[in-house]
Short mmCIF file of C-alpha atoms in Angstrom, two decimals:
data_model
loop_
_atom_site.label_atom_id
_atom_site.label_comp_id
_atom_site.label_asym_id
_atom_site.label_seq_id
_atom_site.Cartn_x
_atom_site.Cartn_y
_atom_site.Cartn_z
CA UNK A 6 0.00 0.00 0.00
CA UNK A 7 2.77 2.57 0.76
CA UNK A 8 4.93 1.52 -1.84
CA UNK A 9 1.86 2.51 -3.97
CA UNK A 10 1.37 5.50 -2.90
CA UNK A 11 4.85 6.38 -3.35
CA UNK A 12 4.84 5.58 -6.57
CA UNK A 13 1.65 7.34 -7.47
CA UNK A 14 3.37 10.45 -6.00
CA UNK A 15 6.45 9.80 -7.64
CA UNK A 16 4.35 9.69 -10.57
CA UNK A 17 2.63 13.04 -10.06
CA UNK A 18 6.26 14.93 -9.15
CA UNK A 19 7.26 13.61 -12.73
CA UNK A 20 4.05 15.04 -14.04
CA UNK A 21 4.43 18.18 -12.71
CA UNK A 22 8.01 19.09 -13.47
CA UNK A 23 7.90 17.88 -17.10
CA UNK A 24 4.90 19.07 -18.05
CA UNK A 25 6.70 22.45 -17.15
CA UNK A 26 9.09 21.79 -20.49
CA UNK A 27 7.01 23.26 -23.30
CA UNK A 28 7.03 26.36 -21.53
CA UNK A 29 10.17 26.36 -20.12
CA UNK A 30 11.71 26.10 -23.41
CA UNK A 31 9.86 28.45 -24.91
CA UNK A 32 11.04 30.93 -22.59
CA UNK A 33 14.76 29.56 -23.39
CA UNK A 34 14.18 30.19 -27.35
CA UNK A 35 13.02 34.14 -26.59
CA UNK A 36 16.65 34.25 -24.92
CA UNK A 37 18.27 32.13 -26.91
CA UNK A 38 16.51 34.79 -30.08
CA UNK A 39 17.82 37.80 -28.11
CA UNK A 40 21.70 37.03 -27.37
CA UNK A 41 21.85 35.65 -31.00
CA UNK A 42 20.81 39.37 -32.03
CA UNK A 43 23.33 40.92 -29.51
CA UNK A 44 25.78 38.97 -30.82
CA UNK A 45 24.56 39.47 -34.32
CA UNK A 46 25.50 43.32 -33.86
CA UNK A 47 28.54 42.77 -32.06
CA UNK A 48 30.12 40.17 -35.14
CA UNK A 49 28.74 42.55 -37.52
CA UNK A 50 30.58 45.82 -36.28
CA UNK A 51 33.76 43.99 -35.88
CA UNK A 52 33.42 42.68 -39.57
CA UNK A 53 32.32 46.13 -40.85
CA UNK A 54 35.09 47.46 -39.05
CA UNK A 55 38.13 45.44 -40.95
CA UNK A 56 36.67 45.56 -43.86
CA UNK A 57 36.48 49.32 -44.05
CA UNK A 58 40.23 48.89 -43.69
CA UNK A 59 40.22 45.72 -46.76
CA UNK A 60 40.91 43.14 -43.85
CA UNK A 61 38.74 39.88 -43.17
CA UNK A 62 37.91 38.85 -39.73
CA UNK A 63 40.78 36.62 -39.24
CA UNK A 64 43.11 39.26 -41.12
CA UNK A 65 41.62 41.71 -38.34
CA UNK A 66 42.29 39.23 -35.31
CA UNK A 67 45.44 38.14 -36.20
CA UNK A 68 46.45 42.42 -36.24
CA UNK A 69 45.34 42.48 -32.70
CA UNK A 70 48.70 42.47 -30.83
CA UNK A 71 51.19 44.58 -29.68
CA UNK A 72 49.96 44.96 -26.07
CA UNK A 73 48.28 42.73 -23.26
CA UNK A 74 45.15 44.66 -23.59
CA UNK A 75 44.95 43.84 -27.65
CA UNK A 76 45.88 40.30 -26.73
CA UNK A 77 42.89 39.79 -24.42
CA UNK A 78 40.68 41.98 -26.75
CA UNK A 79 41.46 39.44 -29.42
CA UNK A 80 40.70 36.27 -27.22
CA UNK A 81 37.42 38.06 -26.52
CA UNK A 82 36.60 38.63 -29.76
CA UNK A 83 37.49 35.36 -30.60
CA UNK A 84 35.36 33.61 -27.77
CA UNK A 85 32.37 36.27 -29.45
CA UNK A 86 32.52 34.75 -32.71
CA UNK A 87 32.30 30.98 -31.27
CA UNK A 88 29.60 32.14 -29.05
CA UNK A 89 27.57 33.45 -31.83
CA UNK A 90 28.46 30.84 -34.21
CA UNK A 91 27.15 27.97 -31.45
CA UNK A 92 23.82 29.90 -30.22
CA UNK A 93 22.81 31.04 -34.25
CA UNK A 94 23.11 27.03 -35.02
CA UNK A 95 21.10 26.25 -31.79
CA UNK A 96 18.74 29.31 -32.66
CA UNK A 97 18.11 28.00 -36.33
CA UNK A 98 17.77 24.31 -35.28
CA UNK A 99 15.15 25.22 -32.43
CA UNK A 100 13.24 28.40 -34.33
CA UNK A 101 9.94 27.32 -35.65
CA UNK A 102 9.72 23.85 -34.14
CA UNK A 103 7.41 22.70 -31.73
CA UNK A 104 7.93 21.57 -27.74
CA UNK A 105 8.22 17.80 -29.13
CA UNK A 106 11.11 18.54 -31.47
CA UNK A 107 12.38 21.06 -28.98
CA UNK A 108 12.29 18.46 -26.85
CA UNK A 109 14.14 16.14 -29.92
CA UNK A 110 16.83 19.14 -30.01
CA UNK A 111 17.68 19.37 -26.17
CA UNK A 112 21.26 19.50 -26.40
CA UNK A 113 20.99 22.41 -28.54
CA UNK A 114 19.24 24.32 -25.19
CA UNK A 115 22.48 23.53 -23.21
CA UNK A 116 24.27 27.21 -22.81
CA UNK A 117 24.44 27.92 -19.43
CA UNK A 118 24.15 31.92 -19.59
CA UNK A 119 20.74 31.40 -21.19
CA UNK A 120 19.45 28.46 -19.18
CA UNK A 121 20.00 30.35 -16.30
CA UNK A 122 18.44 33.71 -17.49
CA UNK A 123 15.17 31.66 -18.67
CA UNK A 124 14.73 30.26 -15.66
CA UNK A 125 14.97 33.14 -13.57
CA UNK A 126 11.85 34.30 -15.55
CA UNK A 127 9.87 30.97 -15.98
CA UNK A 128 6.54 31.30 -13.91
CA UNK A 129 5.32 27.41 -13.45
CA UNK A 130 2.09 27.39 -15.17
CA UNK A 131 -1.11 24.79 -15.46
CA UNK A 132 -0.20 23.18 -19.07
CA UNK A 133 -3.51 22.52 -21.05
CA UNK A 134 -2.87 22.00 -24.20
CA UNK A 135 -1.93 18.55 -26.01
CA UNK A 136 1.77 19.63 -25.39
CA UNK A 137 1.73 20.31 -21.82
CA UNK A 138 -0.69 16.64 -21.14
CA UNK A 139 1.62 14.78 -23.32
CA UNK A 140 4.64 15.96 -21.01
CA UNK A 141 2.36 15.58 -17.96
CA UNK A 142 1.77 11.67 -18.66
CA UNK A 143 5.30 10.99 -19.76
CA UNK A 144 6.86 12.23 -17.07
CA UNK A 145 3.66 10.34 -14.74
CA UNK A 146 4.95 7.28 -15.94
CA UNK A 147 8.78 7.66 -16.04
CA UNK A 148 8.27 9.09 -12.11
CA UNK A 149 5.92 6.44 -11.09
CA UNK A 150 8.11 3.65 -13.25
CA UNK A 151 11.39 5.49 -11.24
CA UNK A 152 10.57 5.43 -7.84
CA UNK A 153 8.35 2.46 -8.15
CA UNK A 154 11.44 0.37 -9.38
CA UNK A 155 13.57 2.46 -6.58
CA UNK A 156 11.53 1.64 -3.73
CA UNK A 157 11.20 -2.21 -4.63
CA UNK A 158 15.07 -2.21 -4.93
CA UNK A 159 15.06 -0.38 -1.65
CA UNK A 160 12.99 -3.10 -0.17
CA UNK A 161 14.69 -5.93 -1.47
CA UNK A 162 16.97 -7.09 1.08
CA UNK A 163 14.52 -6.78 3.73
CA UNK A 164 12.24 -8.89 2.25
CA UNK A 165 11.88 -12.51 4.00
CA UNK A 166 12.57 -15.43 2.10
CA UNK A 167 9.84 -17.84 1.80
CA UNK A 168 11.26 -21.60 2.71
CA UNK A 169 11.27 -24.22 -0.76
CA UNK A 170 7.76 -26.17 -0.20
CA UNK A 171 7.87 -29.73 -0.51
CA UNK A 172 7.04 -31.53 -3.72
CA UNK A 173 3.42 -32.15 -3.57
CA UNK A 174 1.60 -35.46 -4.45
CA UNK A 175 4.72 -37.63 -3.67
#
C-alpha cells in the first residue's frame, strides 16, 4: 500500500516538473533569439570594421597584438565569434519547431548563460494544451516507473525469504 502511494506520488512529481518543459523552453528560445541578435551586432561591427580597412575577420584578429590589452581583446573577440556561431546554429535548429522537437533538439538548449536567465523568468504554469498533457503523462509514468522500481530495490533485502515447499503429491 505505501509503496503505492509512493509511486503514485512519484508519478505526479514527474508530471508536474515535465509538463513544465514546453514552456520552459519556450522561454529559453526568446533568450536564446535575443543574445543571437546581440551577438549578431557585435560580429557585424567587428566585420564592418576590418573591412572598411580591406581586412577579413581573421586578417583583423590576427592584427590584434602589440599589447596585453589587444591580446585579451582578441581572445574576446574570438570567444564572441564561437559564441555566436554555437547559439545562431542552436537558434536555427530550435526556431519554428514545436515543444516535441524542442524536446528532440535538447542539447541544442544547453548554454548555461541562457538556461540560467530563462529560468529566472519561468513562472510554473497549469499546461492545457496537447503539449503540456503529453509531457504531464510521460513524465507520470517515467516518475511512477522510477521510484516504483527504486523503492522495490530499496525493499529488497529486507524482504523474508519464503522456505522451498515440498514436492506435492509424492
Amino acid at each position: 500500500m505505501i509503496l503505492r502511494a509512493l509511486t503514485l506520488a512519484g508519478g505526479v512529481a514527474g508530471a508536474a516538473v515535465t509538463s513544465q518543459f514546453p514552456e520552459y523552453s519556450q522561454q529559453y528560445l526568446q533568450r536564446l533569439g535575443g543574445a543571437v541578435d546581440a551577438l549578431h551586432e557585435v560580429v557585424a561591427d567587428f566585420d564592418a570594421s576590418a573591412q572598411a580597412v580591406g581586412l577579413s575577420r581573421s586578417d583583423a584578429l590576427a592584427q590584434m597584438t602589440g599589447t596585453a590589452f589587444m591580446e585579451r581583446r582578441r581572445t574576446d573577440m574570438a570567444e564572441t565569434f564561437a559564441r555566436y556561431d554555437a547559439l545562431d546554429t542552436a537558434l536555427t535548429r530550435l526556431q519554428g519547431q514545436g515543444p516535441f522537437m524542442r524536446a528532440y533538439h535538447l542539447s541544442q538548449m544547453s548554454d548555461p548563460q541562457i538556461a540560467r536567465a530563462a529560468w529566472q523568468e519561468f513562472q510554473p504554469a497549469v499546461p492545457l494544451n496537447f503539449a503540456g498533457v503529453i509531457f504531464a503523462s510521460v513524465g507520470f509514468v517515467a516518475g511512477g516507473l522510477g521510484l516504483g522500481l527504486l523503492m522495490r530495490l530499496l525493499r529488497a533485502p529486507f524482504r523474508r525469504r519464503r522456505p522451498p515447499t515440498p514436492a506435492q503429491g509424492r
